[in-house]
mmCIF file of C-alpha atoms in Angstrom:
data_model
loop_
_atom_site.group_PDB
_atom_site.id
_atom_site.type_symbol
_atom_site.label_atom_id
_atom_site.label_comp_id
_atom_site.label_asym_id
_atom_site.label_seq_id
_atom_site.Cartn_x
_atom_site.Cartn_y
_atom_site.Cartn_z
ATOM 1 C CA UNK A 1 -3.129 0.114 -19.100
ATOM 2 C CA UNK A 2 -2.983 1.448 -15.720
ATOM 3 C CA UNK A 3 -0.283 -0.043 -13.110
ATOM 4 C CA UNK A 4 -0.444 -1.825 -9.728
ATOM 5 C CA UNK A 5 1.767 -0.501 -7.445
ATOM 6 C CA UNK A 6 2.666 -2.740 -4.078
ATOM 7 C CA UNK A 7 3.621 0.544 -1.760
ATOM 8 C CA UNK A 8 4.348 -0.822 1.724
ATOM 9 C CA UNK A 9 7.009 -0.382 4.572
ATOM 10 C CA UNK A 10 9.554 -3.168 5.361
ATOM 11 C CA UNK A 11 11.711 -3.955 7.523
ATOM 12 C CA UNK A 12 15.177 -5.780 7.253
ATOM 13 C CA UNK A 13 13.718 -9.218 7.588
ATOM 14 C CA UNK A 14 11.249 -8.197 4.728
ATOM 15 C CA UNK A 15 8.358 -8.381 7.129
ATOM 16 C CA UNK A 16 5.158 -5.732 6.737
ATOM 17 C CA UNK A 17 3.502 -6.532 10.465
ATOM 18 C CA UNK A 18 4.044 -7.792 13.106
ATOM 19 C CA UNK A 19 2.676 -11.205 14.086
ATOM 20 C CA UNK A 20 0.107 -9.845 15.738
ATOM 21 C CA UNK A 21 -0.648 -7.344 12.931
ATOM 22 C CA UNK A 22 1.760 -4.840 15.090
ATOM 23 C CA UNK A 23 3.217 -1.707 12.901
ATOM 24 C CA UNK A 24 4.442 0.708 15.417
ATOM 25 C CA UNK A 25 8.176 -1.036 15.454
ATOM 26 C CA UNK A 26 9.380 0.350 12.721
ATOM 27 C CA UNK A 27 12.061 3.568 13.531
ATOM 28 C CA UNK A 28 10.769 6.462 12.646
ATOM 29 C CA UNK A 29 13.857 8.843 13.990
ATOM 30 C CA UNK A 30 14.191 11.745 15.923
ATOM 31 C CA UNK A 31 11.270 14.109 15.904
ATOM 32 C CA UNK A 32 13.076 16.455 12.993
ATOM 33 C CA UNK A 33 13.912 13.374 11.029
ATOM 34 C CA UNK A 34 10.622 11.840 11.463
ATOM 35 C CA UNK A 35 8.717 14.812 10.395
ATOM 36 C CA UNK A 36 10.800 15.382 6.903
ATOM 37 C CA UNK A 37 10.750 11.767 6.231
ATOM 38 C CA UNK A 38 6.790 12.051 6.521
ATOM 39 C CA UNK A 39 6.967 15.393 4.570
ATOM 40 C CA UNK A 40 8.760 14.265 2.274
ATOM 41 C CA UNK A 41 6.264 10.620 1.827
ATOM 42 C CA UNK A 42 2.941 12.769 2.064
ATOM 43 C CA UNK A 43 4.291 15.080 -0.542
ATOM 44 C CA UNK A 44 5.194 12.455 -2.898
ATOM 45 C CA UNK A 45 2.446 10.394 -2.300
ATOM 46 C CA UNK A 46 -0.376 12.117 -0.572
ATOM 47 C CA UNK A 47 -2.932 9.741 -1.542
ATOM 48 C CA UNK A 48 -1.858 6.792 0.830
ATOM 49 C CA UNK A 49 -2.449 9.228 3.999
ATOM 50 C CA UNK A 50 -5.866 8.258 5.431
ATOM 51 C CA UNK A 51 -8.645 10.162 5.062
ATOM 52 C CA UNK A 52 -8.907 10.924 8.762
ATOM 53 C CA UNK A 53 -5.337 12.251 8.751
ATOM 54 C CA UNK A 54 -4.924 14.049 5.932
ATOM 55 C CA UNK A 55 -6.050 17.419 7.638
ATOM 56 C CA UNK A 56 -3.889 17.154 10.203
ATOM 57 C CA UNK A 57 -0.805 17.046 7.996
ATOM 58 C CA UNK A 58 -1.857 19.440 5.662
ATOM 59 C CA UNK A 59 -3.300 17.193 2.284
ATOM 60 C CA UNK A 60 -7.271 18.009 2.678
ATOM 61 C CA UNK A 61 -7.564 19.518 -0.523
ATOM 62 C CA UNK A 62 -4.250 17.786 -2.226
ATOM 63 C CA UNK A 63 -5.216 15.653 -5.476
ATOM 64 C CA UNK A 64 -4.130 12.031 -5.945
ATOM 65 C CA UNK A 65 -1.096 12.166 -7.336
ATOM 66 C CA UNK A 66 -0.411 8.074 -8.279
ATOM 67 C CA UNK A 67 -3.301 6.244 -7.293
ATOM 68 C CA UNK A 68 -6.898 6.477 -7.609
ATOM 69 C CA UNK A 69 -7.823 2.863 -6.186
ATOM 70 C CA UNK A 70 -6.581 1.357 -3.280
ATOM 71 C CA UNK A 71 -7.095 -2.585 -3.292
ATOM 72 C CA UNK A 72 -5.920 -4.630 0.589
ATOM 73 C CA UNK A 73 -6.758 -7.383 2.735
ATOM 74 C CA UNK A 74 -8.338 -7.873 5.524
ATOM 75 C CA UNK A 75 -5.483 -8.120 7.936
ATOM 76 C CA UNK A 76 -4.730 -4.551 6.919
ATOM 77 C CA UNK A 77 -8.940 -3.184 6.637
ATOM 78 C CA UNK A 78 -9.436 -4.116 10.391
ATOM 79 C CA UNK A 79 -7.164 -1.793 12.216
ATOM 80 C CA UNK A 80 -9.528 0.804 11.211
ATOM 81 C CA UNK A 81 -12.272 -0.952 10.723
ATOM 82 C CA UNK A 82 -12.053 -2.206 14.334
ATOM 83 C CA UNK A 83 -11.935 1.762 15.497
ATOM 84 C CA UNK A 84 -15.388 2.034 13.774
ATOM 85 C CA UNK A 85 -13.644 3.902 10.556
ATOM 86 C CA UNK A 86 -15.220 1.725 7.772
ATOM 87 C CA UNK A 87 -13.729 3.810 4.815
ATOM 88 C CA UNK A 88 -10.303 4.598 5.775
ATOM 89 C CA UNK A 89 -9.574 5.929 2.331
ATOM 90 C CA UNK A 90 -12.558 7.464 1.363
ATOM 91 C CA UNK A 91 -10.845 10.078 -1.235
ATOM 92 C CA UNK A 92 -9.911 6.438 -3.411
ATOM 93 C CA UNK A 93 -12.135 3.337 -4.413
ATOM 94 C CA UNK A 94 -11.436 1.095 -2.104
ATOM 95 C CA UNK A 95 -11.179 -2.775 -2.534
ATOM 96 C CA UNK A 96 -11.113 -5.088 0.828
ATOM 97 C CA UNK A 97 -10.493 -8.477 -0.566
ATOM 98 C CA UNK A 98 -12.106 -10.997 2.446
ATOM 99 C CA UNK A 99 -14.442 -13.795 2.507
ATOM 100 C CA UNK A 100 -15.503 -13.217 5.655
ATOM 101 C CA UNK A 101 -16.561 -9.273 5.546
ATOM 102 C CA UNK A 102 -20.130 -8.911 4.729
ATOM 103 C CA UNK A 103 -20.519 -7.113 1.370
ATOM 104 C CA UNK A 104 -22.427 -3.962 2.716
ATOM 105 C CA UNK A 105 -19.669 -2.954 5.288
ATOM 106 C CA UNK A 106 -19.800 0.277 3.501
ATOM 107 C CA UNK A 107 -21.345 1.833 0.549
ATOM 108 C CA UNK A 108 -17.642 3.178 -0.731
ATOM 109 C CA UNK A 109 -15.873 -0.354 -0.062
ATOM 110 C CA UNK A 110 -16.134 -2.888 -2.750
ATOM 111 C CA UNK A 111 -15.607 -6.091 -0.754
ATOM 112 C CA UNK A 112 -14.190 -8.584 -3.157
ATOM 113 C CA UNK A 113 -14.915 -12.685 -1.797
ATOM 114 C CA UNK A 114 -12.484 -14.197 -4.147
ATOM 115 C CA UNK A 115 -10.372 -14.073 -7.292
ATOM 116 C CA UNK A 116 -8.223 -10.777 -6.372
ATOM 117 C CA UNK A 117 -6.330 -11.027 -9.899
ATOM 118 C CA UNK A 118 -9.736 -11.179 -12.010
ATOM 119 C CA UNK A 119 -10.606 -7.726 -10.050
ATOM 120 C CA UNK A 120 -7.172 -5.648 -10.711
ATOM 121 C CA UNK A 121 -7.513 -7.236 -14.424
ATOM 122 C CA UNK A 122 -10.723 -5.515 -14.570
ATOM 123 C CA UNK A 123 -9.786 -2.594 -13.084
ATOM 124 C CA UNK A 124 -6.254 -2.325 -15.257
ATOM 125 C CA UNK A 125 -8.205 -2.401 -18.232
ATOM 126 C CA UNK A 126 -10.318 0.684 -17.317
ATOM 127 C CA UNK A 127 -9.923 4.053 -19.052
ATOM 128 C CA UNK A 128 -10.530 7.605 -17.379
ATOM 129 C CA UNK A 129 -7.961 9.197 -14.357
ATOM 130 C CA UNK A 130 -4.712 7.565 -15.809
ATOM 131 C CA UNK A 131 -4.086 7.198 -12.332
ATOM 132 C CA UNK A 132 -3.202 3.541 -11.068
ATOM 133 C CA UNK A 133 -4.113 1.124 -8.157
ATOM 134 C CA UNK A 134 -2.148 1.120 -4.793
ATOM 135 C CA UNK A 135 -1.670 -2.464 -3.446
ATOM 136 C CA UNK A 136 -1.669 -1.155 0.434
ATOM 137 C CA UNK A 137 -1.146 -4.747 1.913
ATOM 138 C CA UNK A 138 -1.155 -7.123 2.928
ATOM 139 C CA UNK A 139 1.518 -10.380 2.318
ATOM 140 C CA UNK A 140 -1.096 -13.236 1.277
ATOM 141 C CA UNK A 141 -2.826 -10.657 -0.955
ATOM 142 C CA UNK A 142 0.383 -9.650 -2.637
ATOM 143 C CA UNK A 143 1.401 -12.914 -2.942
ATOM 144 C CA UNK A 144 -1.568 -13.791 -4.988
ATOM 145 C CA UNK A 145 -1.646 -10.594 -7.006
ATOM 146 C CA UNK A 146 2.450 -10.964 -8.133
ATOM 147 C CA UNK A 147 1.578 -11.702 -11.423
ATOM 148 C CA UNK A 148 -0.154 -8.419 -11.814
ATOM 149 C CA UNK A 149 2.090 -6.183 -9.990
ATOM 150 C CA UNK A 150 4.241 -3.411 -12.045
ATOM 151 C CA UNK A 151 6.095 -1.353 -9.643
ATOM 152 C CA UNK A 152 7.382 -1.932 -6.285
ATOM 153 C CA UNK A 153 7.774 0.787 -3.474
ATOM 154 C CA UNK A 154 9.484 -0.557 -0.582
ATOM 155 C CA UNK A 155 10.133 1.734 2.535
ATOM 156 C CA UNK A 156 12.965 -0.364 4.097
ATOM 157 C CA UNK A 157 13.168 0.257 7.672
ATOM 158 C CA UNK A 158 16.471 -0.340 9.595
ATOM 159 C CA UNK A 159 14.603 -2.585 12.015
ATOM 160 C CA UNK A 160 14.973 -6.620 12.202
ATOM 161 C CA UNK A 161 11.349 -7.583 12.905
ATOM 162 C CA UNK A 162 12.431 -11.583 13.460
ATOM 163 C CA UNK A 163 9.399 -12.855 12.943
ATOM 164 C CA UNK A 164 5.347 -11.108 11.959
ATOM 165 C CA UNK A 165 3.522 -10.675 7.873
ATOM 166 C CA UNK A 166 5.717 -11.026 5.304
ATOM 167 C CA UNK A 167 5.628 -8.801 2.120
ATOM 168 C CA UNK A 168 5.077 -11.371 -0.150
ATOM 169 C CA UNK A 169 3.081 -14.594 1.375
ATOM 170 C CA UNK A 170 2.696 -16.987 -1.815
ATOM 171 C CA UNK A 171 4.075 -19.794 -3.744
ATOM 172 C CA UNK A 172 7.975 -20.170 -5.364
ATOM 173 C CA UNK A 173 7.913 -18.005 -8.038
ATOM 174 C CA UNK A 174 10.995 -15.518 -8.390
ATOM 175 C CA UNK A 175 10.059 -12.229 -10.080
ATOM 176 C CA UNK A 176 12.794 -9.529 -11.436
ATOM 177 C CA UNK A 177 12.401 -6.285 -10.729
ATOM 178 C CA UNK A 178 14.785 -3.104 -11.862
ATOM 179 C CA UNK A 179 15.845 -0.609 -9.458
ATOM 180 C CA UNK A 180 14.520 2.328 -11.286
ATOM 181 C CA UNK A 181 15.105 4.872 -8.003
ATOM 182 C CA UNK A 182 16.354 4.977 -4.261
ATOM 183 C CA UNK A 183 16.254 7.561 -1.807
ATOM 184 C CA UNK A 184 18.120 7.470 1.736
ATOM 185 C CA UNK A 185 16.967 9.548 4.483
ATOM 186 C CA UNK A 186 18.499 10.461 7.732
ATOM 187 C CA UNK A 187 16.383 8.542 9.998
ATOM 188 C CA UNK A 188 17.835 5.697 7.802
ATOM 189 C CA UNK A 189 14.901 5.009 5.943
ATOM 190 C CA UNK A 190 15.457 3.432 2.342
ATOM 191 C CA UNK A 191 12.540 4.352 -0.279
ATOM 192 C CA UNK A 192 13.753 2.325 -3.801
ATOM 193 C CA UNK A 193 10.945 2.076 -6.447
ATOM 194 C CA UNK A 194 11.395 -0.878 -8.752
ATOM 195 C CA UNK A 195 9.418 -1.837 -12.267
ATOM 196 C CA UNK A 196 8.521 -5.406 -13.826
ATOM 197 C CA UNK A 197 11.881 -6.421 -15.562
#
């Protein structure tokens, strides 16, 4: 069966956004730092660059590596979708999951009205790529799909947000995962990748 993967950036106070949906907080380093932490992300996982910026950092004709489907909320669809992009990842499917987006936003997004976990079901029981789905945000959505999700990538940024999105926006419901892999980098960035216990 093919895995959903909840790869997001968090910061200390295990927040995703910003209250106001705001991302740019989180440290990125000095220039050098910044640019082989980024290397180093869009190498690994070159599928969760944009399509718009995937030329400018090298990945236009780079194949998916994890992820074939991308699956997110609103909250995360409308930064681009505001700046008139409506198929920010246009080299994935792409799921928006929104009662409020019309259906016909665009011909390569799937908008999905209700019932997240009945979709990735469906789509976790398809055959073909081997590749899996990328949960790309945001904190009510991954909330609601925690039953479902395999394997956690957390980009911990050393940044206290105090207050904005958290990761996980749901009900009580503690969930072990196993550290299976962490990687520090100098612009004190923590990448760990955990599975289901």
């Amino acid at each position: 069966m093919r895995k959903l993967t909840y790869y997001v950036a968090v910061s200390l106070d295990g927040r995703i956004a910003g209250p106001g949906g705001e991302y740019d907080f989180f440290p990125a380093g000095d220039e050098q730092q910044s640019a082989a932490y980024s290397a180093w992300a869009n190498t690994l996982y070159p599928e969760t660059v944009p399509t718009a910026y995937r030329a400018a950092v090298g990945l236009t004709d780079v194949p998916n590596r994890h992820f074939d489907t991308v699956m997110m909320g609103l909250g995360t669809y409308r930064p681009a979708f505001d700046n008139g992009i409506t198929s920010p990842y246009a080299h994935l499917r792409q799921y928006v999951v929104s009662s409020t987006l019309k259906p016909d936003v665009d011909p390569a997004v799937t908008v999905v009205p209700g019932n997240p976990l009945a979709v990735v079901r469906e789509l976790k029981r398809e055959e073909g790529t081997g590749l899996g789905i990328w949960l790309c945000g945001g904190g009510k959505l991954a909330g609601a799909l925690l039953p479902e999700i395999d394997e956690l990538v957390i980009k911990h940024y050393p940044v206290v947000a105090g207050a904005g999105i958290p990761a996980f926006d749901g009900a009580f419901d503690p969930t072990a995962f196993e550290v299976a892999e962490r990687t520090a980098f100098p612009n004190g960035v923590t990448l760990t990748r955990l599975t289901r216990s």
